[in-house]
Coordinates of C-alpha atoms in Angstrom, one line a residue:
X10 CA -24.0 -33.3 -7.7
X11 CA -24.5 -32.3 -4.1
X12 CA -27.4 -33.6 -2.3
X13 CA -30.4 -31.6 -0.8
X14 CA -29.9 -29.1 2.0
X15 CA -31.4 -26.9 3.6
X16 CA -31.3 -23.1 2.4
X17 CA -28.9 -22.2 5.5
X18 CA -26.7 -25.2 4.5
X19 CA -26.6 -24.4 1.2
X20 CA -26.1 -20.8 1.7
X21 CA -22.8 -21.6 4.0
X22 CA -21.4 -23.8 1.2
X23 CA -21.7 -21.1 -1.3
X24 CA -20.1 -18.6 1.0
X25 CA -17.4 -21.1 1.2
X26 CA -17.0 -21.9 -2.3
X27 CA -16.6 -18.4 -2.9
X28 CA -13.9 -17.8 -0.4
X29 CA -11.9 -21.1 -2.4
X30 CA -12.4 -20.0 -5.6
X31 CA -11.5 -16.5 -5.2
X32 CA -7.8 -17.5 -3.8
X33 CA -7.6 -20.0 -6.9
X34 CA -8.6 -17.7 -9.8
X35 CA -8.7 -14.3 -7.8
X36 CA -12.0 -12.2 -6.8
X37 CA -12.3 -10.1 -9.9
X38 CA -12.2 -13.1 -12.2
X39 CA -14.4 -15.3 -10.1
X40 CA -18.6 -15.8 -11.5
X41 CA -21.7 -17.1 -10.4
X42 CA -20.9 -19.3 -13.2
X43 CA -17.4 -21.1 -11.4
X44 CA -19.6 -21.3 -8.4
X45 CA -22.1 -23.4 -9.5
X46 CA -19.7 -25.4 -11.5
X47 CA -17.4 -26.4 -8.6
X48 CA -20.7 -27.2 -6.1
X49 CA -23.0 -28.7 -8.7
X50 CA -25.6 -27.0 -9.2
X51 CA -27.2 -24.5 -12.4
X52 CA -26.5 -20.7 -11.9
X53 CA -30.1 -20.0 -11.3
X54 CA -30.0 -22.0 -8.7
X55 CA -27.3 -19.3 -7.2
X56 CA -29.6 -16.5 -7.5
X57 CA -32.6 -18.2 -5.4
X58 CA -30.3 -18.3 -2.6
X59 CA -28.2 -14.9 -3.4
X60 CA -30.4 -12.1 -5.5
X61 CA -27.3 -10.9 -7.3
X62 CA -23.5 -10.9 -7.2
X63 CA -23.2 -7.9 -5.1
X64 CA -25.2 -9.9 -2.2
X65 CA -23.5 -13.0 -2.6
X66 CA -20.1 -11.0 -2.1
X67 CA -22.1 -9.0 0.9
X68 CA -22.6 -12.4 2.7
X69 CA -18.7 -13.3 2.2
X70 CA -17.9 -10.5 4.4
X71 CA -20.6 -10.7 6.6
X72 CA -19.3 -14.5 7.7
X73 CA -15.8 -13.2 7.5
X74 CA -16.5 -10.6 9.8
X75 CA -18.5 -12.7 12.1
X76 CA -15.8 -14.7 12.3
X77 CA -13.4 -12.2 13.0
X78 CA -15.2 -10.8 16.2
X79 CA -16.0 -14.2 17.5
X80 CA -12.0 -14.4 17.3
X81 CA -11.3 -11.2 18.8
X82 CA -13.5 -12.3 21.8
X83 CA -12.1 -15.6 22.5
X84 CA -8.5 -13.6 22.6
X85 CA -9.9 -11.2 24.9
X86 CA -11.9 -13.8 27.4
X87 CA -8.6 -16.5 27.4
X88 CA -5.5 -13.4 27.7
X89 CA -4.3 -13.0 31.3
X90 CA -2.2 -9.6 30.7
X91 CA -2.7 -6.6 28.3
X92 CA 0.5 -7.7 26.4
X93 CA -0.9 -11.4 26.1
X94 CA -4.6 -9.5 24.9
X95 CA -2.5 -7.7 22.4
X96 CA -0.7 -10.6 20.9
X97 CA -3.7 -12.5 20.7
X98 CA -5.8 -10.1 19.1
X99 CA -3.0 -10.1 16.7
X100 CA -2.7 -14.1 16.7
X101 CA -6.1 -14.4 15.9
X102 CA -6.3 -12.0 12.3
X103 CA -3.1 -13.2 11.2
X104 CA -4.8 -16.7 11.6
X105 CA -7.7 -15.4 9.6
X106 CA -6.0 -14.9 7.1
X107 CA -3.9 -17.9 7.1
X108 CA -7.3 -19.9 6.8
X109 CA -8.4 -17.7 4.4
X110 CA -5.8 -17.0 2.0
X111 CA -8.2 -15.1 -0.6
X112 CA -9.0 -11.9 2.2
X113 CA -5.8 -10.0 0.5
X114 CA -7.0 -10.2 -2.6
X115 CA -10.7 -9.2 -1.7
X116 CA -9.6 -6.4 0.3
X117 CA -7.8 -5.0 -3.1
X118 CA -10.1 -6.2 -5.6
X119 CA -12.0 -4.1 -7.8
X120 CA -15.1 -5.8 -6.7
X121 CA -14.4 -4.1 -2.9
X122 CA -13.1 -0.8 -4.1
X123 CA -15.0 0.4 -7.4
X124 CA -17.9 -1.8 -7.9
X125 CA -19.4 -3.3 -4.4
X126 CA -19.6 0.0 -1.8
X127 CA -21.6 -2.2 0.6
X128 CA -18.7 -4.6 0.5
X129 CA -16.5 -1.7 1.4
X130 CA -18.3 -0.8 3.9
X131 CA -18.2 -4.1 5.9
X132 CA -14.0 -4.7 5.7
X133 CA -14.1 -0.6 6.9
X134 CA -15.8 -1.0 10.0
X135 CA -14.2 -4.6 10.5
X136 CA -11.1 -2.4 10.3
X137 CA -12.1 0.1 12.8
X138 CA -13.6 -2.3 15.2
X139 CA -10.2 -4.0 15.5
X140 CA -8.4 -0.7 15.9
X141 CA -10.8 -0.1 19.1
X142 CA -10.1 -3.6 20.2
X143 CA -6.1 -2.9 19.5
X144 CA -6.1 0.3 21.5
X145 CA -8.3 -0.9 24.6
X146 CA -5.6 -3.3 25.2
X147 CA -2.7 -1.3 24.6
X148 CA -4.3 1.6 27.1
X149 CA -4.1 -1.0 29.2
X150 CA -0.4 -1.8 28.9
X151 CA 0.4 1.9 28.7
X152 CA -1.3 1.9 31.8
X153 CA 1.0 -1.3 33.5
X154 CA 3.8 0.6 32.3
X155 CA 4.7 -1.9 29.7
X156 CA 4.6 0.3 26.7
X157 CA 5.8 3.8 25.9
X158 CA 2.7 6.0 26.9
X159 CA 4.2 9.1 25.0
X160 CA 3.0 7.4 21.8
X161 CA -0.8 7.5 21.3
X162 CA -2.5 4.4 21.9
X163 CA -4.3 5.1 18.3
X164 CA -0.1 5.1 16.4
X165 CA 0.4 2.3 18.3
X166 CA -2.5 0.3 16.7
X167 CA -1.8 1.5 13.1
X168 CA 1.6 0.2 13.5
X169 CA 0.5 -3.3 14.2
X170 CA -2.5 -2.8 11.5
X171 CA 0.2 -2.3 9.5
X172 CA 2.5 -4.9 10.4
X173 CA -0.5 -7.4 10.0
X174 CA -1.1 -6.1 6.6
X175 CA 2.5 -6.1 5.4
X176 CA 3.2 -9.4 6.4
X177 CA 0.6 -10.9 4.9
X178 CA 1.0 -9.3 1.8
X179 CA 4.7 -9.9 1.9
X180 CA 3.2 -14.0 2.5
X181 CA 1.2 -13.5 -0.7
X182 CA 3.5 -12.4 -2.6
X183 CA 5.9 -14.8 -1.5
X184 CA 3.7 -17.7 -3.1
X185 CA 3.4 -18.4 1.1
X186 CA 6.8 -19.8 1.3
X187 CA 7.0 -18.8 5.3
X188 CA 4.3 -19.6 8.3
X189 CA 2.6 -16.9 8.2
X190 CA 1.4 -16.7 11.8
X191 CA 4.6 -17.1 13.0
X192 CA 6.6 -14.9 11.2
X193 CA 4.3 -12.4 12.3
X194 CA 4.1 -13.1 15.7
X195 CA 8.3 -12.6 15.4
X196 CA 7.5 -9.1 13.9
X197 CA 4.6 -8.4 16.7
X198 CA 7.7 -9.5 19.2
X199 CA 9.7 -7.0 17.2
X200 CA 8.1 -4.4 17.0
X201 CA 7.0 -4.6 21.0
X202 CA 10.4 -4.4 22.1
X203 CA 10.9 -1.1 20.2
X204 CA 8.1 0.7 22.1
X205 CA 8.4 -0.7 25.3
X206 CA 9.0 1.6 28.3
X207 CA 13.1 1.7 29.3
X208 CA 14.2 -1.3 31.3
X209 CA 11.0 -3.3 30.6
X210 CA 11.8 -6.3 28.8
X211 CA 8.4 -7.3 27.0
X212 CA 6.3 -10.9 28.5
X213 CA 3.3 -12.6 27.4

C-alpha cells in the first residue's frame, strides 16, 4: 500500500502509472482496475481523483504535452544556430519518446482515435505547435542560407515529423533493439544534407 499524499501527489503518480502500464499491456487493454492494482489503492479511490476514464486519459496528455513544450523551450533558449535549434527541437521529441515508450501506442489507440475526441484534440494541437516551432527555425536557416529555400519551410517540417514518427515506430516495432535518439539524430543528419543549399556542408 502507498502511503498518504496529497491530491496533487497522488494525481501525478496515477498519471504515471498510466503512462507504465499502457507500454506493458497497451492503452486499449489498460483499466482503472490495473491502475489501482499496481499503486495500491481501490478503484473508487481512482474516480475521486479522476471523474471517469476519459479524464484520467485527458490528464496523460495534458502532462505529456506540458512536458513537451517545456522541452521545446529549453532547445530553443540553449541552441546557438538555426541548424542547432532544429536538431534540438528534434533531440528533444525523440527523447520524449524514448522516456515514454507508450506515446506510439496512445497516439494509435482506439482510445485517442474513436473513443476519447478530447484526447485527440490535445496530441493534434501538440502536433501543430511543433510544426510551428519546426518551421520558425528552419525560416531561419533558409534565411542563413543553410537550407534549400525553394522548398517550403511547412514540407520541410513534415519531413522531419515524419522522420520522427517513422523512426520511432520502426524502434517499436523493432522490440527497441537500436538507441533510439541516436539513430534518429543519424536520420535528422541524413536527411539535412539532402536539402541543404549546394556547397554548404551542414554544422550544428
Amino acid at each position: 500500500m502507498t502511503g498518504r499524499q496529497s491530491a496533487k501527489d497522488r494525481k501525478a503518480q496515477i498519471v504515471a502509472e498510466v503512462l507504465r502500464l499502457a507500454d506493458e499491456i497497451g492503452p486499449d487493454r489498460l483499466s482503472t482496475t490495473d491502475v489501482a492494482r499496481a499503486i495500491g489503492l481501490s478503484q473508487p479511490a481512482i474516480f475521486r481523483h479522476f471523474p471517469t476514464k476519459s479524464a484520467l486519459w485527458l490528464a496523460v496528455a495534458e502532462d505529456i504535452a506540458m512536458r513537451l513544450r517545456d522541452a521545446w523551450a529549453d532547445a530553443g533558449a540553449q541552441a546557438t544556430t538555426p541548424r542547432a535549434r532544429l536538431k534540438a527541437l528534434i533531440e528533444a521529441q525523440l527523447t520524449a519518446i524514448a522516456q515514454r515508450p507508450a506515446l506510439p501506442s496512445i497516439l494509435f489507440s482506439r482510445e485517442l482515435q474513436v473513443d476519447n475526441p478530447a484526447l485527440r484534440d490535445v496530441f493534434h494541437a501538440l502536433l501543430g505547435s511543433f510544426q510551428v516551432h519546426l518551421v520558425a527555425a528552419i525560416r531561419d536557416q533558409q534565411r542563413a542560407g543553410g537550407l534549400r529555400a525553394d522548398i517550403s519551410a511547412q514540407d520541410i517540417a513534415i519531413l522531419l515529423t515524419s522522420l520522427v514518427q517513422g523512426v520511432a515506430i520502426r524502434w517499436t516495432l523493432g522490440a527497441r533493439a537500436f538507441p533510439l535518439v541516436q539513430e534518429g539524430l543519424r536520420l535528422f543528419d541524413v536527411q539535412l544534407a539532402l536539402l541543404c543549399t549546394s556547397g554548404v556542408v551542414a554544422q550544428d
